């Protein structure tokens, strides 16, 4: 029976998550100030944006790391418990904070008579029934009404946790596990070109198949790369060749066809490397990436509710506040909750 070796903690994944979480805020700043196009979108002929790329990277890294969590889980309950601890406590307090902000910026008569005010919290806690707006909130912003446009991806992330759960019974057998992952990956790739596949089913749980299959292919690619162990390929020359190929696919406007192979490979190879310089800030402040992702949009809309900012100033101001909130979230909520990961 083949088994998977445990993770080496000396890597660049924390840095990558912090970087790309920050790039989500930068990318959103263009839409939220009604400034277009976003820089990467402009130079990639609309094939990708920093925000879209960041979400892709999150799913790639998540697939790589969560398969190890599955492997190390002592039971299905333990696996699900760990995944819920990572998502829900921070989300709960962020939504509480959001409701306080909403009550302050609300321009109607009485926020407590708004049914959507209460639905906003409970619907978003489900992950799948995301509620983006409440009447009389941010209605005069350049990007009107949206309170937190980042929450859409959480349901797709949790869905991938469930997909991996299907492999729990044979998680110790490398060959069977790899066969399952490759089969699921190929099915997800096929789904990108046939989005009608199971569309009715997934629409019932508020999942868009075009997004689901794309993100699933990236998540599963990350998991596959974890199982096959590509550390032997982790050379600068190989990373430069892959980066060059990505640039070529962008120039020939075929990036979306090759990104599901090239991007995961490059990101995982960079993640498996280690730079003390790159990891200096993450090692000092903690894992703020999730907090930055779920707080950033709200803070940006709050700034735009009162100020007329360009995307660069909005990014700067928002990142300062978002980093502070994320620091609090990580050290007072997320990190403390993770102490209970082996409770079940």
XYZ file of C-alpha atoms in Angstrom:
344
model
C 0.000 0.000 0.000
C 1.405 3.385 -1.030
C 1.156 6.315 1.353
C 1.692 10.054 1.141
C 4.559 11.688 2.977
C 3.711 14.485 5.433
C 4.112 18.120 4.418
C 7.356 20.042 4.737
C 6.471 23.258 6.519
C 9.350 25.222 4.924
C 7.542 26.583 1.872
C 6.197 29.748 0.270
C 2.480 28.990 0.516
C 1.790 31.484 3.310
C 3.500 34.206 1.295
C 1.563 33.316 -1.856
C -1.768 33.402 -0.043
C -0.967 36.761 1.549
C 0.179 38.191 -1.787
C -2.829 37.033 -3.765
C -5.323 37.983 -1.054
C -3.889 41.494 -1.286
C -4.156 41.387 -5.075
C -7.881 40.647 -4.737
C -8.245 43.982 -2.940
C -6.160 45.699 -5.634
C -8.234 44.140 -8.416
C -11.556 45.039 -6.820
C -10.421 48.647 -6.460
C -10.830 49.191 -10.209
C -14.439 48.012 -10.312
C -15.356 49.735 -7.056
C -14.056 53.103 -8.300
C -15.664 52.565 -11.706
C -12.205 52.574 -13.279
C -11.607 50.118 -16.067
C -9.979 48.061 -17.262
C -7.996 46.475 -14.469
C -4.297 46.365 -15.361
C -3.849 42.619 -15.846
C -7.137 42.378 -17.704
C -5.953 45.085 -20.079
C -2.652 43.425 -20.914
C -4.057 39.889 -21.071
C -6.759 40.888 -23.556
C -9.436 40.278 -20.941
C -8.419 36.658 -20.354
C -7.645 37.130 -16.665
C -7.478 39.714 -13.904
C -5.490 39.870 -10.688
C -8.669 39.074 -8.776
C -9.563 36.109 -10.953
C -5.994 34.831 -10.899
C -5.918 35.169 -7.112
C -9.038 33.025 -6.690
C -7.513 30.451 -9.036
C -4.343 30.399 -6.922
C -6.371 29.988 -3.716
C -8.086 26.918 -5.148
C -4.826 25.430 -6.420
C -3.114 25.834 -3.052
C -6.220 24.683 -1.209
C -6.371 21.503 -3.288
C -2.699 20.856 -2.567
C -3.062 21.353 1.192
C -6.532 19.934 1.840
C -5.665 16.536 0.384
C -3.018 16.339 3.131
C -5.647 17.315 5.699
C -7.826 14.478 4.425
C -4.895 12.102 4.735
C -4.160 13.172 8.299
C -7.787 13.160 9.493
C -8.620 10.328 11.876
C -12.268 10.222 10.801
C -14.745 11.797 8.395
C -16.119 13.837 11.288
C -12.625 15.067 12.132
C -12.011 16.102 8.506
C -15.280 18.033 8.243
C -14.784 19.584 11.678
C -11.374 20.945 10.671
C -12.741 22.356 7.441
C -15.652 24.031 9.233
C -13.327 25.501 11.855
C -11.291 27.086 9.092
C -14.257 28.732 7.364
C -17.098 29.478 9.732
C -15.769 31.172 12.905
C -14.051 33.988 10.990
C -17.027 34.285 8.659
C -19.411 34.528 11.627
C -17.567 37.446 13.211
C -17.000 39.155 9.872
C -20.757 39.093 9.241
C -21.401 40.485 12.720
C -18.973 43.287 11.913
C -20.679 43.755 8.551
C -24.079 44.161 10.176
C -22.675 46.885 12.410
C -21.240 48.685 9.365
C -24.504 48.250 7.483
C -26.497 49.796 10.315
C -24.175 52.827 10.235
C -24.252 53.483 6.482
C -27.939 52.601 6.034
C -29.860 55.553 4.550
C -33.435 54.277 4.929
C -35.856 54.877 7.766
C -35.193 51.964 10.097
C -32.617 49.233 9.428
C -34.247 46.950 11.983
C -37.416 46.833 9.888
C -35.502 45.649 6.835
C -36.117 41.929 6.429
C -33.037 41.672 4.210
C -30.898 42.932 7.081
C -31.530 39.725 9.005
C -31.409 37.564 5.906
C -28.014 39.005 5.051
C -26.393 37.373 8.073
C -28.145 34.019 7.991
C -28.086 33.541 4.223
C -24.371 34.271 3.992
C -23.611 31.922 6.882
C -24.966 29.090 4.732
C -22.210 29.794 2.158
C -24.506 28.757 -0.674
C -27.247 31.354 -0.547
C -25.101 34.463 -0.821
C -26.914 37.764 -0.339
C -24.993 40.691 -1.781
C -27.180 43.698 -1.051
C -29.652 45.339 1.302
C -31.879 48.266 0.244
C -30.449 51.705 1.096
C -26.902 50.433 1.625
C -24.086 51.695 -0.626
C -26.670 52.635 -3.249
C -24.769 55.784 -4.247
C -21.348 54.166 -4.505
C -19.664 54.018 -7.931
C -20.266 50.255 -7.723
C -23.746 50.454 -6.208
C -25.411 48.251 -3.595
C -22.861 45.423 -3.337
C -21.787 44.865 0.273
C -19.326 42.006 -0.072
C -18.705 40.612 -3.522
C -15.986 38.232 -2.331
C -18.277 35.759 -0.581
C -19.334 33.966 -3.756
C -16.309 31.638 -3.825
C -16.769 30.137 -0.338
C -19.507 27.758 -1.458
C -17.288 26.456 -4.256
C -14.450 25.926 -1.793
C -16.691 23.989 0.587
C -18.058 21.940 -2.305
C -14.526 20.809 -3.102
C -14.097 19.729 0.514
C -17.098 17.467 0.006
C -15.730 16.116 -3.272
C -12.487 15.102 -1.550
C -14.526 13.444 1.159
C -15.535 10.841 -1.442
C -11.926 9.650 -1.395
C -11.741 9.193 2.370
C -12.091 5.410 2.393
C -9.048 4.909 0.184
C -6.974 7.901 1.293
C -4.084 5.616 2.312
C -3.832 3.944 -1.094
C -1.892 6.237 -3.394
C -2.805 4.477 -6.627
C -6.544 4.440 -6.002
C -6.512 7.975 -4.631
C -4.594 9.246 -7.652
C -6.973 7.443 -10.008
C -9.945 9.084 -8.298
C -8.384 12.540 -8.436
C -7.377 12.274 -12.091
C -10.832 10.980 -13.036
C -12.517 13.829 -11.155
C -10.096 16.309 -12.743
C -10.833 15.078 -16.269
C -14.556 15.234 -15.534
C -14.171 18.835 -14.353
C -12.166 19.720 -17.478
C -14.868 18.164 -19.639
C -17.446 20.174 -17.689
C -15.727 23.425 -18.662
C -16.613 22.701 -22.263
C -20.035 21.287 -21.442
C -21.421 23.525 -18.701
C -24.897 22.044 -19.186
C -23.688 18.903 -17.394
C -25.633 18.695 -14.106
C -26.505 22.367 -14.448
C -30.012 21.932 -13.056
C -28.730 20.048 -10.021
C -26.037 22.568 -9.154
C -28.303 25.539 -9.754
C -30.513 24.187 -6.968
C -27.657 24.840 -4.545
C -26.769 28.164 -6.183
C -23.621 26.981 -7.960
C -22.799 28.137 -11.469
C -21.377 25.230 -13.463
C -19.008 27.373 -15.514
C -17.349 28.553 -12.300
C -17.632 25.205 -10.541
C -15.913 23.121 -13.199
C -13.123 25.659 -13.711
C -12.375 25.998 -10.007
C -12.759 22.257 -9.454
C -10.172 21.508 -12.139
C -7.692 23.868 -10.456
C -8.396 22.494 -6.975
C -8.032 18.904 -8.163
C -4.877 19.764 -10.100
C -3.397 20.992 -6.829
C -4.399 17.746 -5.125
C -2.916 15.641 -7.920
C 0.374 17.540 -7.764
C 0.489 16.835 -4.027
C 0.069 13.109 -4.564
C 2.557 12.672 -7.408
C 5.144 14.829 -5.587
C 6.788 17.162 -8.111
C 9.618 18.351 -5.870
C 12.131 16.849 -8.313
C 10.930 19.371 -10.909
C 11.422 22.309 -8.575
C 14.190 24.015 -10.506
C 14.378 27.638 -11.577
C 14.798 26.689 -15.238
C 11.569 24.674 -15.218
C 9.637 27.453 -13.500
C 10.903 29.978 -16.046
C 9.888 27.728 -18.947
C 6.370 27.314 -17.516
C 6.095 31.062 -16.940
C 7.199 31.682 -20.532
C 4.586 29.216 -21.807
C 1.893 31.025 -19.806
C 2.919 34.337 -21.411
C 2.769 32.681 -24.847
C -0.739 31.329 -24.206
C -1.851 34.815 -23.150
C -0.386 36.388 -26.274
C -2.100 33.816 -28.504
C -5.287 34.233 -26.441
C -5.525 30.562 -25.497
C -4.666 30.981 -21.813
C -7.988 29.575 -20.624
C -7.309 26.287 -22.414
C -3.876 25.721 -20.878
C -4.184 27.458 -17.520
C -5.666 24.368 -15.859
C -2.297 22.635 -16.360
C 0.347 25.359 -16.494
C -0.860 27.633 -13.684
C -1.240 24.899 -11.022
C 2.195 23.491 -11.847
C 3.905 26.881 -11.606
C 2.110 27.903 -8.398
C 2.867 24.621 -6.626
C 6.528 24.717 -7.679
C 6.842 28.279 -6.354
C 5.013 27.239 -3.196
C 7.314 24.281 -2.619
C 10.331 26.566 -2.749
C 11.324 28.521 0.336
C 12.534 32.072 0.754
C 13.137 33.422 4.240
C 12.865 36.928 2.805
C 9.450 36.344 1.232
C 8.175 34.640 4.365
C 9.449 37.251 6.807
C 6.202 39.238 6.941
C 3.851 36.198 7.017
C 5.948 34.670 9.797
C 5.578 37.828 11.878
C 1.913 38.680 11.354
C 0.330 35.243 10.884
C -1.961 33.788 8.245
C -4.087 36.813 7.339
C -5.114 35.696 3.845
C -8.645 34.508 4.652
C -9.391 37.618 6.685
C -8.110 39.890 3.927
C -10.289 38.077 1.432
C -13.541 38.290 3.403
C -13.063 41.815 4.834
C -11.483 43.599 1.886
C -14.509 44.264 -0.321
C -16.615 45.583 2.552
C -13.882 47.969 3.695
C -13.400 49.223 0.135
C -17.116 49.944 -0.228
C -17.086 51.689 3.121
C -14.306 54.022 1.967
C -16.088 54.721 -1.307
C -19.280 55.521 0.604
C -17.561 58.595 2.039
C -14.594 59.398 -0.227
C -13.883 59.845 -3.915
C -10.730 57.758 -4.408
C -8.787 56.430 -7.350
C -8.075 52.673 -7.374
C -4.536 53.073 -6.045
C -5.482 55.174 -3.022
C -8.452 52.923 -2.374
C -6.128 49.910 -2.407
C -3.695 51.582 -0.009
C -6.284 52.757 2.509
C -8.272 49.545 2.342
C -5.269 47.290 2.781
C -4.195 49.136 5.917
C -7.599 48.717 7.558
C -8.112 45.208 6.186
C -4.741 44.012 7.453
C -5.619 45.291 10.926
C -8.993 43.524 10.926
C -7.435 40.363 9.499
C -4.710 40.423 12.141
C -7.369 40.601 14.839
C -9.381 37.865 13.132
C -6.404 35.508 12.870
C -5.023 35.957 16.373
C -8.270 36.271 18.320
C -10.568 33.987 16.333
C -9.093 31.754 13.628
C -5.892 30.679 15.378
C -7.675 30.049 18.674
C -10.393 27.992 16.992
C -7.808 25.802 15.267
C -6.704 24.606 18.708
C -9.898 22.551 18.738
C -9.280 20.855 15.378
C -8.772 17.449 16.982
C -11.780 17.727 19.275
C -13.602 15.166 17.099
